[in-house]
mmCIF file of C-alpha atoms in Angstrom:
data_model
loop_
_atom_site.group_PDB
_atom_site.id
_atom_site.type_symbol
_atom_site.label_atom_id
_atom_site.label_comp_id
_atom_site.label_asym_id
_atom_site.label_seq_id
_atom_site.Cartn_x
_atom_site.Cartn_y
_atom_site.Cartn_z
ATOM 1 C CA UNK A 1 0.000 0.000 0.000
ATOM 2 C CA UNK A 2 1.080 3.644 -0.343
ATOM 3 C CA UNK A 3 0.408 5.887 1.747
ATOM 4 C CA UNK A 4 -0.350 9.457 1.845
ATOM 5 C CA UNK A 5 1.906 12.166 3.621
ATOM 6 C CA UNK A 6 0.626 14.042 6.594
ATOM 7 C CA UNK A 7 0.480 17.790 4.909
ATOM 8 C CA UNK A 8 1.110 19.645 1.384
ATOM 9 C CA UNK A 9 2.312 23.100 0.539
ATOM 10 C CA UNK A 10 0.410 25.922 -0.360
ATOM 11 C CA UNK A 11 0.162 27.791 -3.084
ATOM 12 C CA UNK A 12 3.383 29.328 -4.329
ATOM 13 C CA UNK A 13 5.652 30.770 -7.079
ATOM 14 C CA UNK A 14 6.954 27.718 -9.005
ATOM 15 C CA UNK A 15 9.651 28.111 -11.143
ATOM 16 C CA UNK A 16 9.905 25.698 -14.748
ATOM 17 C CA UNK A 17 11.467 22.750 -14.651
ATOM 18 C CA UNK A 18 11.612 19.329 -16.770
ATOM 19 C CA UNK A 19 8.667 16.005 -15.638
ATOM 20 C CA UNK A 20 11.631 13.958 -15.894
ATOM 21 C CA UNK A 21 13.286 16.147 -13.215
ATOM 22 C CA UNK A 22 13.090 14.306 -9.670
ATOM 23 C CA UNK A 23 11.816 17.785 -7.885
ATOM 24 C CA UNK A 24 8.384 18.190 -10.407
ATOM 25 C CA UNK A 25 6.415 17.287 -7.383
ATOM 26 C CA UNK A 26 7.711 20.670 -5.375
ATOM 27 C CA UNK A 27 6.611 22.215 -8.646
ATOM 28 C CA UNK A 28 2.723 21.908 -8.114
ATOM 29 C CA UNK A 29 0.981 25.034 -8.588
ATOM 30 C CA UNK A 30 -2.706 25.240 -6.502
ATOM 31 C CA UNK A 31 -5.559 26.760 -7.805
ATOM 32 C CA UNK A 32 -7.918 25.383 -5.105
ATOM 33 C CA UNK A 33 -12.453 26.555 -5.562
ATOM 34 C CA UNK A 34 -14.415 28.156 -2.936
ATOM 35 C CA UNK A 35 -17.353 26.658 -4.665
ATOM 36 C CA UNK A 36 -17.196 23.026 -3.467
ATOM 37 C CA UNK A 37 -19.699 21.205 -4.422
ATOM 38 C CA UNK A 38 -22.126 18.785 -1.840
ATOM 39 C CA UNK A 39 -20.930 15.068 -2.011
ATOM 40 C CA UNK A 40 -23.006 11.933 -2.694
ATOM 41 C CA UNK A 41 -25.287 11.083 0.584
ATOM 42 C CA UNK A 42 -24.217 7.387 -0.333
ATOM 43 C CA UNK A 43 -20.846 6.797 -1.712
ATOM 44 C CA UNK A 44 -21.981 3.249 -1.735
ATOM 45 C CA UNK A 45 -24.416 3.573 -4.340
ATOM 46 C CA UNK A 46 -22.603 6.062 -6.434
ATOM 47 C CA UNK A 47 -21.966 4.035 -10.003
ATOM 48 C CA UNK A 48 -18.954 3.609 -11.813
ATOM 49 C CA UNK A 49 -17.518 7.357 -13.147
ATOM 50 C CA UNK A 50 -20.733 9.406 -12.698
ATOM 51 C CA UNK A 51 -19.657 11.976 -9.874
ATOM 52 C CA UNK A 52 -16.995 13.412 -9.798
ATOM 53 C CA UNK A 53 -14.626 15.401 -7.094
ATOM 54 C CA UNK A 54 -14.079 19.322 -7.308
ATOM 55 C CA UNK A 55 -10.600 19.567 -9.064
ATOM 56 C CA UNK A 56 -8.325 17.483 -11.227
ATOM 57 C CA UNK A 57 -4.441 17.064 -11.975
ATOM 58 C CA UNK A 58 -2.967 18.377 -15.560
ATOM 59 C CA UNK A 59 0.439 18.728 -17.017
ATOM 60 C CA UNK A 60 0.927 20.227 -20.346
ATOM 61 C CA UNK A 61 4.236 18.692 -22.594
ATOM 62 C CA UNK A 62 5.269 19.895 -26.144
ATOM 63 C CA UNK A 63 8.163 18.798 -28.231
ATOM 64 C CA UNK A 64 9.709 22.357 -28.284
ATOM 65 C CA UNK A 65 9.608 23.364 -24.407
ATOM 66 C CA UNK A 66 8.892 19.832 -22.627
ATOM 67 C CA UNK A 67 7.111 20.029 -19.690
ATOM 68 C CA UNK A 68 5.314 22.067 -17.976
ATOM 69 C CA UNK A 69 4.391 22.942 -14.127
ATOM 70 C CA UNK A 70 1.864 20.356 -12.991
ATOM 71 C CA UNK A 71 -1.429 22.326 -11.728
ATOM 72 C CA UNK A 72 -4.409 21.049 -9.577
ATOM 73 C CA UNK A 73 -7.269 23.101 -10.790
ATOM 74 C CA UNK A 74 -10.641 22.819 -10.476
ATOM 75 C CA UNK A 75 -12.321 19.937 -12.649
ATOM 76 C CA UNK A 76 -12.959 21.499 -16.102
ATOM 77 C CA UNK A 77 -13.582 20.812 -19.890
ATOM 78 C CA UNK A 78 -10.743 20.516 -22.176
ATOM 79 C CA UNK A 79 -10.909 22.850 -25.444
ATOM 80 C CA UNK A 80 -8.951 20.864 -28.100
ATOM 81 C CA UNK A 81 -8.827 21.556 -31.876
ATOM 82 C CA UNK A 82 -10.906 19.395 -33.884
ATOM 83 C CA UNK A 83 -7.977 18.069 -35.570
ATOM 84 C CA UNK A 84 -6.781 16.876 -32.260
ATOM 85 C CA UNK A 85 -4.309 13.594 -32.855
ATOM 86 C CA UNK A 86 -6.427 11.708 -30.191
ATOM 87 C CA UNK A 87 -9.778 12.630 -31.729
ATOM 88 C CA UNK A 88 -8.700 10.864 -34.830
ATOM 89 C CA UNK A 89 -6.138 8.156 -34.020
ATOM 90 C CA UNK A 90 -7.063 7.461 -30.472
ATOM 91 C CA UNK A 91 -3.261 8.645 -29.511
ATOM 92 C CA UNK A 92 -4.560 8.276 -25.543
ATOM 93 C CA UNK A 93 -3.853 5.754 -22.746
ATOM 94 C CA UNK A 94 -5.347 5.654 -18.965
ATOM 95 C CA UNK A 95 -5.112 4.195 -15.772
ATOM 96 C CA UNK A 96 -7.125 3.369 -13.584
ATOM 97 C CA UNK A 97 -6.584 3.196 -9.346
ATOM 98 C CA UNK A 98 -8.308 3.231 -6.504
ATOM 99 C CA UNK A 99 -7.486 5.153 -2.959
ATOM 100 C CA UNK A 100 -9.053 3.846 0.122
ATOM 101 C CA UNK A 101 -9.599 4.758 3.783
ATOM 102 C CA UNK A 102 -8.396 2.344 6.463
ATOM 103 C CA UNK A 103 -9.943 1.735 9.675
ATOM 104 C CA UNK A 104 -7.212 4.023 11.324
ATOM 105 C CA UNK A 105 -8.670 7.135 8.604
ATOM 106 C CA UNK A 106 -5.762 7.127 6.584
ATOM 107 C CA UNK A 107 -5.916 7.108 3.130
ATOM 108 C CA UNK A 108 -3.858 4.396 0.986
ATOM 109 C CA UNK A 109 -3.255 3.159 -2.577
ATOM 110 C CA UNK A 110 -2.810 0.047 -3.750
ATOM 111 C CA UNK A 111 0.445 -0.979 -5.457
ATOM 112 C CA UNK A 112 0.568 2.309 -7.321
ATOM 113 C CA UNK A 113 3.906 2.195 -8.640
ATOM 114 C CA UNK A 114 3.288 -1.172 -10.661
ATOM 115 C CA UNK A 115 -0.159 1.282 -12.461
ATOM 116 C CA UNK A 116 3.042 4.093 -13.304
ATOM 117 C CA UNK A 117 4.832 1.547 -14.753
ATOM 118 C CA UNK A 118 2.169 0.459 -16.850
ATOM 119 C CA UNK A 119 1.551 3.428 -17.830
ATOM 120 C CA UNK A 120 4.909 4.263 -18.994
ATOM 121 C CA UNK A 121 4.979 0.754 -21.321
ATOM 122 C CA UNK A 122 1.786 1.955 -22.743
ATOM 123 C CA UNK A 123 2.994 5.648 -23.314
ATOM 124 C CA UNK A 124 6.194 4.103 -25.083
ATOM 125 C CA UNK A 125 3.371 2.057 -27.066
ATOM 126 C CA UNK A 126 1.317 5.012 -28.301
ATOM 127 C CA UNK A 127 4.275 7.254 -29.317
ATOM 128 C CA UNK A 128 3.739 9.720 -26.055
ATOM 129 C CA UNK A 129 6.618 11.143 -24.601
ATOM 130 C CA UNK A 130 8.336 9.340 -20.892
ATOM 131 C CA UNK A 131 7.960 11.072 -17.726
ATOM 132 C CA UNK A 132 8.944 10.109 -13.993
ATOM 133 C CA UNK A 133 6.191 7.892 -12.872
ATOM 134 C CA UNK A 134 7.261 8.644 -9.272
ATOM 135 C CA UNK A 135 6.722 12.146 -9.667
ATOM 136 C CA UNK A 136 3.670 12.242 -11.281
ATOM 137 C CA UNK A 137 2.273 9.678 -8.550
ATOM 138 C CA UNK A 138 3.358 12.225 -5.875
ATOM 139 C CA UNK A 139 1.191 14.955 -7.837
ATOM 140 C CA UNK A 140 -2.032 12.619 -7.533
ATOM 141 C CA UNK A 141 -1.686 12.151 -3.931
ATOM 142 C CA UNK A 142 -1.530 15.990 -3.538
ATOM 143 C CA UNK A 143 -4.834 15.710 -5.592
ATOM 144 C CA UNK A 144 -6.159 12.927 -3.738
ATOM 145 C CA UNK A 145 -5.401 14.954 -0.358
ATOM 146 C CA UNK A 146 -6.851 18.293 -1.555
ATOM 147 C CA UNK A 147 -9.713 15.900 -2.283
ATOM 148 C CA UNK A 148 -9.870 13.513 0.567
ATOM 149 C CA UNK A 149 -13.485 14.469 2.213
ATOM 150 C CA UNK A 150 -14.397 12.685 -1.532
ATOM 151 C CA UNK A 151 -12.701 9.148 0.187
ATOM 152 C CA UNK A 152 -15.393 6.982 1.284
ATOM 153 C CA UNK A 153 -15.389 5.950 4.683
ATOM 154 C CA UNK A 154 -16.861 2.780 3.335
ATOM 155 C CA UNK A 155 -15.400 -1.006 3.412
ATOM 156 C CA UNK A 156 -18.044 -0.958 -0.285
ATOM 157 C CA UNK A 157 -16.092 2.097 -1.567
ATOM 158 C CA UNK A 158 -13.405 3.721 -2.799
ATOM 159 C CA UNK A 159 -12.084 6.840 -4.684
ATOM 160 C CA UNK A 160 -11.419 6.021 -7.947
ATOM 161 C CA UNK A 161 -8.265 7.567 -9.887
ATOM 162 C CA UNK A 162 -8.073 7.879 -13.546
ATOM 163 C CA UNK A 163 -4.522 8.950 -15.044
ATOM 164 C CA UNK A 164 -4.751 9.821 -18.988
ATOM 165 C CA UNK A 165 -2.462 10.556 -21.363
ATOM 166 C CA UNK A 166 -3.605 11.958 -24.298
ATOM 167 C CA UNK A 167 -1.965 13.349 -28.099
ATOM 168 C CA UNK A 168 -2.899 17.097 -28.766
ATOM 169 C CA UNK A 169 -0.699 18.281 -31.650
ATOM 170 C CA UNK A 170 -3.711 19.559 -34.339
ATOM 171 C CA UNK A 171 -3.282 17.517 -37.331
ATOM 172 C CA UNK A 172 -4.584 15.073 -39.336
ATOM 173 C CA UNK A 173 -1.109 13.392 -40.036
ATOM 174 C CA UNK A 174 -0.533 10.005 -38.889
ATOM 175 C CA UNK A 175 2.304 10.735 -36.724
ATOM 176 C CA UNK A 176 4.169 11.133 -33.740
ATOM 177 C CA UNK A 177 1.769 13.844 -31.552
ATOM 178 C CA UNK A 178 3.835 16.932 -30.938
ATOM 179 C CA UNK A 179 2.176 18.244 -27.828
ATOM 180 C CA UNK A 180 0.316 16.519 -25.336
ATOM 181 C CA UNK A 181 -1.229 16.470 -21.866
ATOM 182 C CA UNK A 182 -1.735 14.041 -19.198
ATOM 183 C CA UNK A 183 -4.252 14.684 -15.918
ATOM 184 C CA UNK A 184 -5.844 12.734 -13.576
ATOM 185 C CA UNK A 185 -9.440 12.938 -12.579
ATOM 186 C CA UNK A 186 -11.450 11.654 -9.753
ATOM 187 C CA UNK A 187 -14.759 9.877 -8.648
ATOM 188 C CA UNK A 188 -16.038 8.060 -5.928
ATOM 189 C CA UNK A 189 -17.199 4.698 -6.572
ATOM 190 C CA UNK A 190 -19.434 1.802 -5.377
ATOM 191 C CA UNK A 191 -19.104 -1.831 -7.575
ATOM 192 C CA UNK A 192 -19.213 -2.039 -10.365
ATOM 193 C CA UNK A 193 -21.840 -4.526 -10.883
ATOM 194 C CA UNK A 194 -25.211 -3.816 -10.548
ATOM 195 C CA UNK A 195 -25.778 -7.371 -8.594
ATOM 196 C CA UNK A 196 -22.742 -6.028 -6.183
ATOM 197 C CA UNK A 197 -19.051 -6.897 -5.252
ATOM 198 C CA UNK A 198 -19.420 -9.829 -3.918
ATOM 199 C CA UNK A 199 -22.704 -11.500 -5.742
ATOM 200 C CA UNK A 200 -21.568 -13.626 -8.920
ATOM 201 C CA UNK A 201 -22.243 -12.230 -12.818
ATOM 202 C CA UNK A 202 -23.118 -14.429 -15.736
ATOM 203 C CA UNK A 203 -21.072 -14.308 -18.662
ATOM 204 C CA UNK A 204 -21.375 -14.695 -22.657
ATOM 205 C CA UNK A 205 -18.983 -16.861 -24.100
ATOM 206 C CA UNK A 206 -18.719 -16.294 -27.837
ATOM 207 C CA UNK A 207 -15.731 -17.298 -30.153
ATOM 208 C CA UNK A 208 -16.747 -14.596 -32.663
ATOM 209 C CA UNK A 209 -15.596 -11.882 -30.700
ATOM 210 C CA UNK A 210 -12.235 -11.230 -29.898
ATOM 211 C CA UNK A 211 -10.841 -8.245 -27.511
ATOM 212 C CA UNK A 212 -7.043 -8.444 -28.665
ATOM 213 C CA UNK A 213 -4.670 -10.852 -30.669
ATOM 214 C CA UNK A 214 -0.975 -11.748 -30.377
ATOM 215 C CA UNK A 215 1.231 -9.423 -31.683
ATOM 216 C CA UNK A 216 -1.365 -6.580 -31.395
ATOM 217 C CA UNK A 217 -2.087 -3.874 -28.321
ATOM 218 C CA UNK A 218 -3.997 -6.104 -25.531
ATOM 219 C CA UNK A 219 -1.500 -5.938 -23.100
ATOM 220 C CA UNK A 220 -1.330 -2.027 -23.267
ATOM 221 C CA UNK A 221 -3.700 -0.384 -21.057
ATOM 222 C CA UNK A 222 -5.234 2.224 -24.493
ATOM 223 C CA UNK A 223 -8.176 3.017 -25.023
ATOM 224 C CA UNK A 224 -8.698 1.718 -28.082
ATOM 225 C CA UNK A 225 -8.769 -1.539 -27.041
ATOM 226 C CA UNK A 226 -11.869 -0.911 -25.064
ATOM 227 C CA UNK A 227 -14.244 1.181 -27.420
ATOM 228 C CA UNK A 228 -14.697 -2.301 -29.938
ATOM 229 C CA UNK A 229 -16.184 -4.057 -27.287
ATOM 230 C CA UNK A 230 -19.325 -1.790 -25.874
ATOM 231 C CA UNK A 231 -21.081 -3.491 -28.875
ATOM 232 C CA UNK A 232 -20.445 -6.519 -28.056
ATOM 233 C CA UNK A 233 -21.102 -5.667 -24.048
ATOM 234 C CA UNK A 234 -24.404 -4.734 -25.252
ATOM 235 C CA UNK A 235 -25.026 -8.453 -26.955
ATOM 236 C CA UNK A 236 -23.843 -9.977 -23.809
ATOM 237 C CA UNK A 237 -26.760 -7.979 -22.107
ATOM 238 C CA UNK A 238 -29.663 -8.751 -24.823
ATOM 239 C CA UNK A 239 -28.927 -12.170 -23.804
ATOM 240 C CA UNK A 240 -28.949 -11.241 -20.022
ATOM 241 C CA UNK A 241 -25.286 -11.496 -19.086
ATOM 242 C CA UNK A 242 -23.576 -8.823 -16.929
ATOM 243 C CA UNK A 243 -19.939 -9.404 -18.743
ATOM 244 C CA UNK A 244 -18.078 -10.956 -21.591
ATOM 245 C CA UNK A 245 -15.856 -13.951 -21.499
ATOM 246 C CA UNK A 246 -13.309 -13.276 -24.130
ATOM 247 C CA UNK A 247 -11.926 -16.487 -26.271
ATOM 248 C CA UNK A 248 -8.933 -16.023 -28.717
ATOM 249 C CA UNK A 249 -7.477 -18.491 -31.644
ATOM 250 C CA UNK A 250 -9.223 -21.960 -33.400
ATOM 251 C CA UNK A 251 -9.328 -23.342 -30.165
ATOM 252 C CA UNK A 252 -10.857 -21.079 -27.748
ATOM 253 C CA UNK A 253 -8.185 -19.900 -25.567
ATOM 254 C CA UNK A 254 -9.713 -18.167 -22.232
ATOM 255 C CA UNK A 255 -8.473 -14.567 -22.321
ATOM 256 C CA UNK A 256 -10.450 -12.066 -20.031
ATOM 257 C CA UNK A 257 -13.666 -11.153 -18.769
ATOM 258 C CA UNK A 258 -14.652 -8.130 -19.179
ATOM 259 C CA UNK A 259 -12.094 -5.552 -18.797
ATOM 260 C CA UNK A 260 -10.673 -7.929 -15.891
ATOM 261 C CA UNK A 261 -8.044 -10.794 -15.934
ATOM 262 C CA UNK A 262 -9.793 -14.209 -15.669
ATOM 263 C CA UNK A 263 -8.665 -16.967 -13.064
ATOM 264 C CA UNK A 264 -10.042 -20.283 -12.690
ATOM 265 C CA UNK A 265 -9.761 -22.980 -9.443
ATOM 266 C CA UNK A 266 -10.445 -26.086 -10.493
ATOM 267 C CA UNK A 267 -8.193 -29.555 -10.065
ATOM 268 C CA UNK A 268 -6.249 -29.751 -13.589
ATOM 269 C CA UNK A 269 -6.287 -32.746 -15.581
ATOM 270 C CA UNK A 270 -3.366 -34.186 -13.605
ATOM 271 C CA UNK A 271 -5.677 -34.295 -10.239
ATOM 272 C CA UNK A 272 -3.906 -31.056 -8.990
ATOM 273 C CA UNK A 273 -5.432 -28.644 -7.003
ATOM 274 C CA UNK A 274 -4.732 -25.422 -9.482
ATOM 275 C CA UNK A 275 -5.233 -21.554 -9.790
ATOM 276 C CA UNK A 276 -4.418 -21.183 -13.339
ATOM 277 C CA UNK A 277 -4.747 -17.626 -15.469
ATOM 278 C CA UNK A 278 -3.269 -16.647 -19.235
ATOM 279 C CA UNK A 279 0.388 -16.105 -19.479
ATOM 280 C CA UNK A 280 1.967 -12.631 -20.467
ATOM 281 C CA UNK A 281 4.176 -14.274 -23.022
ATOM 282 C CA UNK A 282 1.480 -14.040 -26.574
ATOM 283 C CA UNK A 283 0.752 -10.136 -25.321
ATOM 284 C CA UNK A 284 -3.096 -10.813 -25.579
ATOM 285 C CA UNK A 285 -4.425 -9.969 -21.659
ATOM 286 C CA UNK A 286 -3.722 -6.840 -19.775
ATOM 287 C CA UNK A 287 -0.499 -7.420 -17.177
ATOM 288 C CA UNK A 288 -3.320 -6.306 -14.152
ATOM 289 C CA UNK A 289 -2.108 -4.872 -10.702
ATOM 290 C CA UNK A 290 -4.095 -7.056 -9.174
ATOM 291 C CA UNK A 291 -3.787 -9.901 -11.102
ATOM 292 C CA UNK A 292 -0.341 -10.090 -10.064
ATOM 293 C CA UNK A 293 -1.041 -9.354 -6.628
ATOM 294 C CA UNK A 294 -3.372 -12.568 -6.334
ATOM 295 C CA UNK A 295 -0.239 -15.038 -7.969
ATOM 296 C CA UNK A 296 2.172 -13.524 -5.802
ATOM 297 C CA UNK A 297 0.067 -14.325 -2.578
ATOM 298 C CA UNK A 298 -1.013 -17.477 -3.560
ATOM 299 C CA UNK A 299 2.460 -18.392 -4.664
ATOM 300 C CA UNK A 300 3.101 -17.620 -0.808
ATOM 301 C CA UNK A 301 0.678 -19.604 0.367
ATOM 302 C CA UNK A 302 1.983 -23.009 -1.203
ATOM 303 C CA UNK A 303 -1.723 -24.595 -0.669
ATOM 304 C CA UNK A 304 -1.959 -25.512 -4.420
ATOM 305 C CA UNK A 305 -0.232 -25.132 -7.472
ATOM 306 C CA UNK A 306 -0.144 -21.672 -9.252
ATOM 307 C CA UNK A 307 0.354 -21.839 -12.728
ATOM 308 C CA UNK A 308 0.106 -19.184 -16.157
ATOM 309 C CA UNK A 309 -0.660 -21.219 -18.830
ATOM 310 C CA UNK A 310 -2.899 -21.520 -21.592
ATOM 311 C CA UNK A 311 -6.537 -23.234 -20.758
ATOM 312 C CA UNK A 312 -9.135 -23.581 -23.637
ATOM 313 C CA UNK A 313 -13.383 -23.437 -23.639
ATOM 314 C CA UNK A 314 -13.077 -27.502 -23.896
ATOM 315 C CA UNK A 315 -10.745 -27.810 -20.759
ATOM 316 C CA UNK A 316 -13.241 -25.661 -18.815
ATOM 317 C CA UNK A 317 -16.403 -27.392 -20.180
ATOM 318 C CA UNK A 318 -14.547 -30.717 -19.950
ATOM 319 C CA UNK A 319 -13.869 -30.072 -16.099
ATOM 320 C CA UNK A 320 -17.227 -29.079 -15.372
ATOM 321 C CA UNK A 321 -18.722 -32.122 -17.042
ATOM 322 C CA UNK A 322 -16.446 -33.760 -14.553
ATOM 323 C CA UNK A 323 -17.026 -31.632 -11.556
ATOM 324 C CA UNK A 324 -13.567 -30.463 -10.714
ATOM 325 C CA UNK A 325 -14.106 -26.601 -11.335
ATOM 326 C CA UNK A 326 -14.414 -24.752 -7.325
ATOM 327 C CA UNK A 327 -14.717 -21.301 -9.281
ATOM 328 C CA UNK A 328 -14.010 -18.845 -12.083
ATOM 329 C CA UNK A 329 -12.904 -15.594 -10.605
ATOM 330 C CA UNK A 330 -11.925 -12.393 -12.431
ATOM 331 C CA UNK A 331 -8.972 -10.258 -10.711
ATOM 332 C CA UNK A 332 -12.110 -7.926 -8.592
ATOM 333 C CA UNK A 333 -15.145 -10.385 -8.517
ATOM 334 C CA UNK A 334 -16.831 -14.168 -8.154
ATOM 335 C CA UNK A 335 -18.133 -15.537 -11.572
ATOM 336 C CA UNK A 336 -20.831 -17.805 -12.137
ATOM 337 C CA UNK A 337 -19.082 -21.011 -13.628
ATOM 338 C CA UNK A 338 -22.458 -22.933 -14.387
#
């Protein structure tokens, strides 16, 4: 977990200075509203990035002067030309993170380094320019503390975090984006399933569909991997499932569900007792946070073998013909298997 720091400066005269400079933090220029406005009555029931907090995080890069001071401002539109790079060639990439409070009211993340580094693979990925992760993680928890009335007091709840990095040059060139800006903005957040966090979702299983393919961008957190699918989202929901199980290749590999990394707990065709989830290796699923989190615990545990490998639709409908599945399990929720 990471934790914030006890107090933040003021307001005060920054001087210019490179992101990739290891003092860009110190740089942060406030400009805190007086017009705050009332927060949800429930931050349990608040759904997935609907409200948002009174301020967000923004630093401004171009190839000619690098980058600038990192603000916190209040939470405003964007004016962009309409020849924008990321209009047109979805030249953007996001994170997402969550903040909670403890039981002693402090206010931690969760592994945020491994989202920074990420989001540095994915920046290389879309032609955006490097930055210090560390820094810029420093700059969102000044946000998070300027904004940390909007941190649920809630074990349902969090404070979400969304880091985005988006292409701004104006033109309609396929190229390299010569300016650019990456902020942060923030909501508060229930689950993300209507049945709840803990209640199990159904899921749609169709080899026709396919969210990402070796060699391509699946294991880049853009967001052009995640437009494609609302369509097929919206099948999965004609025919009364809450998510999508994604299948890859002639024979059905199990990929993801949903915008989640997919687990399954079964005993494996040798009689082991297993937790098995895709490899990294073809570059088709997203290398989650917690995803890793969950195999390096379980690792620790040594109560049954922990494996990333390759499973198919016919080892999973094999082993439930056979009884030997305990669970499928996405990286934040229980799945209906049956």
């Amino acid at each position: 977990m990471y934790s914030l720091p006890h107090t933040y400066p003021s307001s005060t005269n920054i001087k210019h200075v490179p992101f990739l400079s290891h003092k860009q933090a110190d740089d942060l220029v406030y400009d805190i509203t007086k017009d705050r406005k009332p927060k949800p009555a429930n931050m349990d029931e608040c759904k997935f990035g609907r409200e948002f907090t009174d301020h967000m995080l923004s630093i401004e890069w171009n190839k000619d002067e690098g980058w600038n001071r990192p603000v916190i401002q209040p939470l405003q539109n964007i004016s962009l030309h309409p020849a924008t790079a990321v209009f047109h060639y979805a030249t953007e990439l996001f994170e997402g993170m969550k903040a909670y409070r403890t039981p002693e009211n402090e206010i931690s993340f969760f592994r945020p380094q491994m989202n920074m580094d990420r989001m540095l693979r994915s920046a290389h990925r879309a032609c955006l320019p490097q930055f210090d992760g560390e820094e810029f993680l420093k700059c969102i928890a000044e946000l998070v503390r300027v904004e940390q009335e909007w941190v649920p007091n809630s074990r349902n709840a969090s404070l979400y975090m969304r880091p985005t990095f988006i292409g701004t040059e104006p033109t309609l060139g396929v190229d390299k984006s010569g300016s650019a800006l990456l902020y942060c903005i923030l909501c508060p957040v229930g689950s993300y399933f209507s049945t709840g966090t803990f209640e199990p979702v159904s899921l749609m299983a169709d080899p026709r569909y396919i969210r990402a393919s070796k060699g391509g961008f699946g294991a880049y957190k853009l967001g052009s991997n995640y437009g494609p699918t609302i369509r097929v989202q919206e099948e999965a929901a004609k025919k009364g499932c809450e998510q999508v199980l994604w299948l890859y290749g002639s024979d059905h590999k199990i990929t993801e569900v949903g915008t989640m990394n997919m687990f399954i707990h079964w005993y494996n065709e040798d009689g082991e007792k297993e937790l098995a989830t895709m490899g990294l290796d073809e570059g088709i699923v997203l290398p989650g946070i917690t995803r890793q989190s969950i195999l390096d615990i379980t690792r620790e545990w040594g109560d049954f073998k922990v494996t990333e490998r390759t499973i198919t639709m016919s080892d999973l409908t094999k082993a439930l013909n056979e009884n030997r599945v305990s669970e499928l399990t996405s990286s934040k929720h229980r799945i209906i298997c049956g």
